[in-house]
């Protein structure tokens, strides 16, 4: 079932299966010296994000475990971030140019693009071996911890539905708080936090997809789209800060003024569209979200038991015949 929980199986066994698959794939990608190392690093960073999304969903089963392993995977991803972060700025600038291509010539973009490409290429030229070796060691340490993951039997920790519903609702509640803050302050950091919440929400919708595939799949796509739009907004905020900090590196002041003006316009569009999308995606409060996921999990468990009983009855009838 890959990156999805089977509600008919024990929660901790499913957690170990999903985490193990992601870590094994990450180890293979990093160990492959014949492939594109930078592409491998990019893929591994996405797997590390999936692992963080996974442990966030079951956070209430083992809060201390969550805090330790979330920090571990966060630090691993940061150690591998260099070239991808620089490449993202080039891609975002190209997206800005494409968005406004009918309004202006490309000359203003070129000095900025060349500077960003030079930074990206410098990052790409760095020796990845030490970071990859350190990541492989950290993955081995994490594997031993995650392979031993088990939920407790006391209170909420013994209830799979309660565990995943609480993890799902926590992200939804945080997102609703950030929507309010973003509307009130317009702070780039708040929009960046909302982006993180959208990404985790998309992962949780994926993990819980089997509860109701027809409903979860389109919501997952909506959450992904929200994360992508807010990712562009964040890239523009980073690029704006870099241009303002070292304007001499980005070409003429007039050219920069044009690009910064377009960037501001595009950010305003992205933020308004993102807030509208986020309000739809997180329309219900955290309590309602928690109740919905808990009920869906119980419905899925009951369906699995019914299917199992029907299969057993069919088998018995076949044997009797």
Coordinates of C-alpha atoms in Angstrom, one line a residue:
X1 CA 0.0 0.0 0.0
X2 CA 3.1 2.2 0.0
X3 CA 2.7 5.6 1.7
X4 CA -0.8 4.8 3.1
X5 CA -2.1 3.3 6.3
X6 CA -4.2 0.2 6.2
X7 CA -6.8 0.7 8.9
X8 CA -7.3 -3.0 9.2
X9 CA -3.7 -3.6 10.3
X10 CA -2.1 -2.6 13.7
X11 CA -1.1 1.1 13.6
X12 CA 2.4 0.5 14.9
X13 CA 3.1 -2.3 12.3
X14 CA 1.8 0.0 9.6
X15 CA 4.0 2.9 10.9
X16 CA 7.1 0.6 10.8
X17 CA 6.3 -0.6 7.3
X18 CA 5.8 2.9 5.9
X19 CA 8.9 4.3 7.6
X20 CA 11.0 1.4 6.6
X21 CA 10.0 1.7 2.9
X22 CA 10.9 5.4 2.9
X23 CA 14.3 4.9 4.7
X24 CA 15.3 1.9 2.5
X25 CA 14.6 3.9 -0.6
X26 CA 16.5 6.9 0.7
X27 CA 19.5 4.7 1.5
X28 CA 19.5 3.1 -1.9
X29 CA 19.3 6.5 -3.6
X30 CA 22.2 7.9 -1.6
X31 CA 24.3 4.8 -2.1
X32 CA 23.9 4.8 -5.9
X33 CA 27.1 6.4 -7.1
X34 CA 26.3 5.9 -10.8
X35 CA 23.2 8.1 -10.8
X36 CA 22.8 11.9 -10.6
X37 CA 23.9 12.7 -7.0
X38 CA 22.1 16.0 -6.9
X39 CA 18.8 14.4 -8.1
X40 CA 19.3 11.7 -5.5
X41 CA 19.7 14.3 -2.8
X42 CA 16.6 16.1 -3.9
X43 CA 14.6 12.8 -3.8
X44 CA 15.9 11.9 -0.4
X45 CA 14.9 15.3 1.0
X46 CA 11.4 14.6 -0.2
X47 CA 11.5 11.3 1.6
X48 CA 12.7 12.9 4.8
X49 CA 9.7 15.3 4.6
X50 CA 7.4 12.3 4.2
X51 CA 9.0 10.7 7.3
X52 CA 8.4 13.9 9.3
X53 CA 4.8 13.9 8.0
X54 CA 4.4 10.3 9.1
X55 CA 5.7 10.8 12.7
X56 CA 3.6 14.0 13.0
X57 CA 0.4 12.0 12.3
X58 CA 1.1 9.5 15.2
X59 CA 2.7 12.1 17.5
X60 CA 0.3 11.4 20.4
X61 CA 1.3 7.8 20.5
X62 CA 4.9 8.6 21.6
X63 CA 5.4 12.4 22.1
X64 CA 9.1 12.1 23.2
X65 CA 9.8 9.8 20.3
X66 CA 8.2 12.3 17.9
X67 CA 10.3 15.2 19.2
X68 CA 13.5 13.4 18.9
X69 CA 13.0 11.8 15.4
X70 CA 11.4 14.9 14.0
X71 CA 14.5 16.9 14.9
X72 CA 16.7 14.2 13.5
X73 CA 15.0 14.2 10.1
X74 CA 14.8 18.0 10.0
X75 CA 18.5 18.3 10.6
X76 CA 19.3 15.7 7.9
X77 CA 17.2 17.6 5.4
X78 CA 18.9 20.9 6.2
X79 CA 22.4 19.3 5.7
X80 CA 21.3 18.4 2.2
X81 CA 19.5 21.6 1.3
X82 CA 22.2 23.7 -0.5
X83 CA 21.9 23.1 -4.2
X84 CA 18.2 22.5 -4.2
X85 CA 17.5 25.8 -2.5
X86 CA 19.6 27.6 -5.0
X87 CA 17.9 25.8 -7.9
X88 CA 14.5 26.7 -6.6
X89 CA 15.3 30.4 -6.8
X90 CA 16.2 30.1 -10.5
X91 CA 13.0 28.2 -11.2
X92 CA 10.9 30.7 -9.4
X93 CA 12.5 33.6 -11.2
X94 CA 11.8 31.8 -14.5
X95 CA 8.2 31.3 -13.4
X96 CA 7.8 35.0 -12.7
X97 CA 9.2 35.9 -16.1
X98 CA 6.8 33.5 -17.8
X99 CA 3.9 34.8 -15.9
X100 CA 4.5 38.4 -17.1
X101 CA 6.1 37.6 -20.5
X102 CA 3.4 39.5 -22.4
X103 CA 4.0 42.7 -20.4
X104 CA 7.7 43.3 -20.7
X105 CA 11.0 42.2 -22.3
X106 CA 13.3 39.8 -20.6
X107 CA 16.3 42.0 -20.3
X108 CA 15.6 43.0 -16.7
X109 CA 15.6 39.4 -15.6
X110 CA 18.8 38.3 -17.2
X111 CA 21.4 39.8 -14.8
X112 CA 19.5 38.5 -11.8
X113 CA 19.1 35.0 -13.4
X114 CA 22.8 34.8 -14.2
X115 CA 23.7 35.6 -10.6
X116 CA 21.3 33.0 -9.3
X117 CA 22.7 30.4 -11.8
X118 CA 26.2 31.1 -10.7
X119 CA 25.2 30.5 -7.1
X120 CA 23.4 27.3 -8.0
X121 CA 26.4 26.0 -10.0
X122 CA 28.7 26.8 -7.1
X123 CA 26.5 24.9 -4.8
X124 CA 26.3 22.0 -7.3
X125 CA 30.1 21.9 -7.4
X126 CA 30.4 21.3 -3.7
X127 CA 31.5 17.9 -2.6
X128 CA 28.4 16.0 -1.5
X129 CA 30.2 13.0 -0.2
X130 CA 30.6 14.1 3.5
X131 CA 26.9 15.2 3.7
X132 CA 25.7 11.9 2.1
X133 CA 27.9 9.8 4.4
X134 CA 26.6 11.7 7.5
X135 CA 23.0 11.2 6.2
X136 CA 23.5 7.5 5.7
X137 CA 24.8 7.2 9.3
X138 CA 21.8 9.2 10.6
X139 CA 19.4 7.0 8.6
X140 CA 20.9 3.9 10.2
X141 CA 20.4 5.3 13.6
X142 CA 16.8 6.4 12.8
X143 CA 16.0 2.9 11.4
X144 CA 16.9 1.2 14.6
X145 CA 14.6 3.6 16.5
X146 CA 11.7 3.5 14.0
X147 CA 11.9 -0.3 13.6
X148 CA 11.2 -0.6 17.3
X149 CA 8.2 1.8 17.3
X150 CA 5.2 0.6 19.2
X151 CA 2.1 2.4 20.6
X152 CA 1.3 2.1 24.3
X153 CA -1.9 0.7 25.7
X154 CA -2.8 3.5 28.1
X155 CA -5.4 6.2 27.3
X156 CA -5.3 7.6 23.8
X157 CA -2.1 5.8 22.9
X158 CA -3.9 2.5 22.6
X159 CA -6.6 3.8 20.2
X160 CA -5.4 4.0 16.6
X161 CA -8.4 6.2 15.5
X162 CA -7.7 8.7 18.3
X163 CA -4.0 8.8 17.5
X164 CA -4.3 9.6 13.8
X165 CA -7.3 11.9 14.3
X166 CA -5.4 14.0 16.8
X167 CA -2.3 14.3 14.6
X168 CA -4.5 15.2 11.6
X169 CA -6.4 17.8 13.6
X170 CA -3.3 19.4 15.2
X171 CA -2.1 20.4 11.7
X172 CA -5.5 21.7 10.7
X173 CA -5.8 23.8 13.9
X174 CA -2.3 25.3 13.4
X175 CA -3.2 26.1 9.8
X176 CA -6.4 27.9 10.8
X177 CA -4.4 30.0 13.3
X178 CA -1.8 30.9 10.6
X179 CA -4.6 31.9 8.1
X180 CA -5.8 34.4 10.6
X181 CA -2.3 35.7 11.3
X182 CA -1.5 35.9 7.6
X183 CA -4.6 38.0 6.9
X184 CA -3.9 40.2 9.8
X185 CA -0.1 40.8 9.4
X186 CA 0.9 39.8 5.9
X187 CA 4.1 38.5 7.5
X188 CA 6.2 36.4 5.1
X189 CA 7.2 34.0 7.9
X190 CA 3.6 33.3 8.7
X191 CA 2.9 32.4 5.0
X192 CA 5.9 30.2 5.1
X193 CA 4.5 28.4 8.2
X194 CA 1.2 28.0 6.4
X195 CA 3.0 26.4 3.5
X196 CA 4.5 23.8 5.9
X197 CA 1.1 23.1 7.3
X198 CA -0.3 22.6 3.8
X199 CA 2.5 20.2 2.9
X200 CA 1.9 18.1 6.1
X201 CA -1.8 18.2 5.5
X202 CA -1.3 16.8 2.0
X203 CA 0.9 14.0 3.4
X204 CA -1.8 13.2 6.0
X205 CA -4.5 13.1 3.4
X206 CA -2.3 10.7 1.5
X207 CA -1.6 8.5 4.5
X208 CA -5.3 8.3 5.4
X209 CA -6.5 8.0 1.8
X210 CA -7.8 4.5 2.2
X211 CA -10.4 5.8 4.7
X212 CA -12.3 7.4 1.9
X213 CA -10.3 7.5 -1.4
X214 CA -12.9 9.4 -3.4
X215 CA -12.9 12.3 -0.9
X216 CA -9.3 12.3 0.2
X217 CA -7.6 12.3 -3.3
X218 CA -9.0 15.7 -4.5
X219 CA -8.3 17.2 -1.1
X220 CA -4.7 15.9 -1.3
X221 CA -4.3 17.6 -4.7
X222 CA -5.7 20.8 -3.4
X223 CA -3.3 20.8 -0.4
X224 CA -0.4 20.1 -2.8
X225 CA -1.4 23.0 -5.0
X226 CA -1.6 25.3 -2.0
X227 CA 1.9 24.2 -0.9
X228 CA 3.3 24.9 -4.3
X229 CA 1.8 28.4 -4.5
X230 CA 3.1 29.3 -1.0
X231 CA 6.4 27.8 -2.0
X232 CA 6.7 30.3 -4.8
X233 CA 5.7 33.1 -2.5
X234 CA 8.5 32.0 -0.1
X235 CA 11.1 31.9 -2.9
X236 CA 10.2 35.4 -3.9
X237 CA 10.5 36.6 -0.3
X238 CA 14.0 35.0 -0.1
X239 CA 15.0 36.5 -3.4
X240 CA 13.7 39.9 -2.5
X241 CA 15.7 39.8 0.7
X242 CA 18.9 38.8 -1.1
X243 CA 18.5 41.5 -3.8
X244 CA 17.9 44.2 -1.1
X245 CA 20.9 43.0 0.9
X246 CA 23.4 42.9 -2.0
X247 CA 21.9 45.0 -4.9
X248 CA 25.3 45.3 -6.6
X249 CA 25.2 41.6 -7.5
X250 CA 21.9 41.7 -9.4
X251 CA 22.5 44.2 -12.3
X252 CA 21.2 47.7 -12.7
X253 CA 19.0 49.4 -10.2
X254 CA 16.4 50.1 -12.8
X255 CA 16.2 46.5 -13.9
X256 CA 16.0 45.3 -10.3
X257 CA 13.2 47.8 -9.6
X258 CA 11.1 46.3 -12.5
X259 CA 11.6 42.8 -11.3
X260 CA 10.9 43.7 -7.6
X261 CA 7.7 45.4 -8.7
X262 CA 6.5 42.3 -10.6
X263 CA 7.6 40.1 -7.7
X264 CA 5.4 42.2 -5.4
X265 CA 2.5 41.9 -7.7
X266 CA 2.9 38.2 -8.1
X267 CA 3.2 37.6 -4.3
X268 CA 0.0 39.6 -3.7
X269 CA -1.8 37.3 -6.3
X270 CA -0.3 34.1 -4.8
X271 CA -1.1 35.1 -1.2
X272 CA -4.7 36.1 -2.0
X273 CA -5.3 32.9 -3.9
X274 CA -3.6 30.8 -1.2
X275 CA -5.6 32.3 1.6
X276 CA -8.8 31.6 -0.3
X277 CA -7.7 28.0 -1.0
X278 CA -6.6 27.5 2.6
X279 CA -9.9 28.8 4.0
X280 CA -11.7 26.2 1.9
X281 CA -9.2 23.4 2.8
X282 CA -9.3 24.1 6.5
X283 CA -12.9 25.2 6.7
X284 CA -13.8 23.0 9.7
X285 CA -12.3 23.6 13.1
X286 CA -9.8 21.2 14.6
X287 CA -12.4 19.5 16.8
X288 CA -14.6 18.8 13.9
X289 CA -11.6 17.5 11.8
X290 CA -10.6 15.2 14.7
X291 CA -14.1 13.7 15.0
X292 CA -14.4 13.2 11.2
X293 CA -11.1 11.3 10.9
X294 CA -11.8 9.2 14.0
X295 CA -15.2 8.2 12.7
X296 CA -13.8 7.5 9.2
X297 CA -11.1 5.3 10.8
X298 CA -13.7 3.3 12.7
X299 CA -15.9 2.9 9.6
X300 CA -12.9 1.6 7.7
X301 CA -12.1 -0.9 10.6
X302 CA -15.7 -2.1 10.6
X303 CA -15.7 -2.6 6.8
X304 CA -12.4 -4.5 7.0
X305 CA -13.8 -6.8 9.7
X306 CA -17.0 -7.4 7.6
X307 CA -15.0 -8.2 4.5
X308 CA -12.8 -10.6 6.4
X309 CA -15.8 -12.3 7.8
X310 CA -17.4 -12.6 4.4
X311 CA -14.2 -14.0 2.9
X312 CA -14.0 -16.6 5.7
X313 CA -17.7 -17.6 5.1
X314 CA -17.0 -17.9 1.4
X315 CA -14.0 -20.1 2.1
X316 CA -16.0 -22.3 4.5
X317 CA -18.7 -22.7 1.9
X318 CA -16.2 -23.6 -0.8
X319 CA -14.6 -26.2 1.5
X320 CA -18.0 -27.7 2.3
X321 CA -18.9 -28.0 -1.3

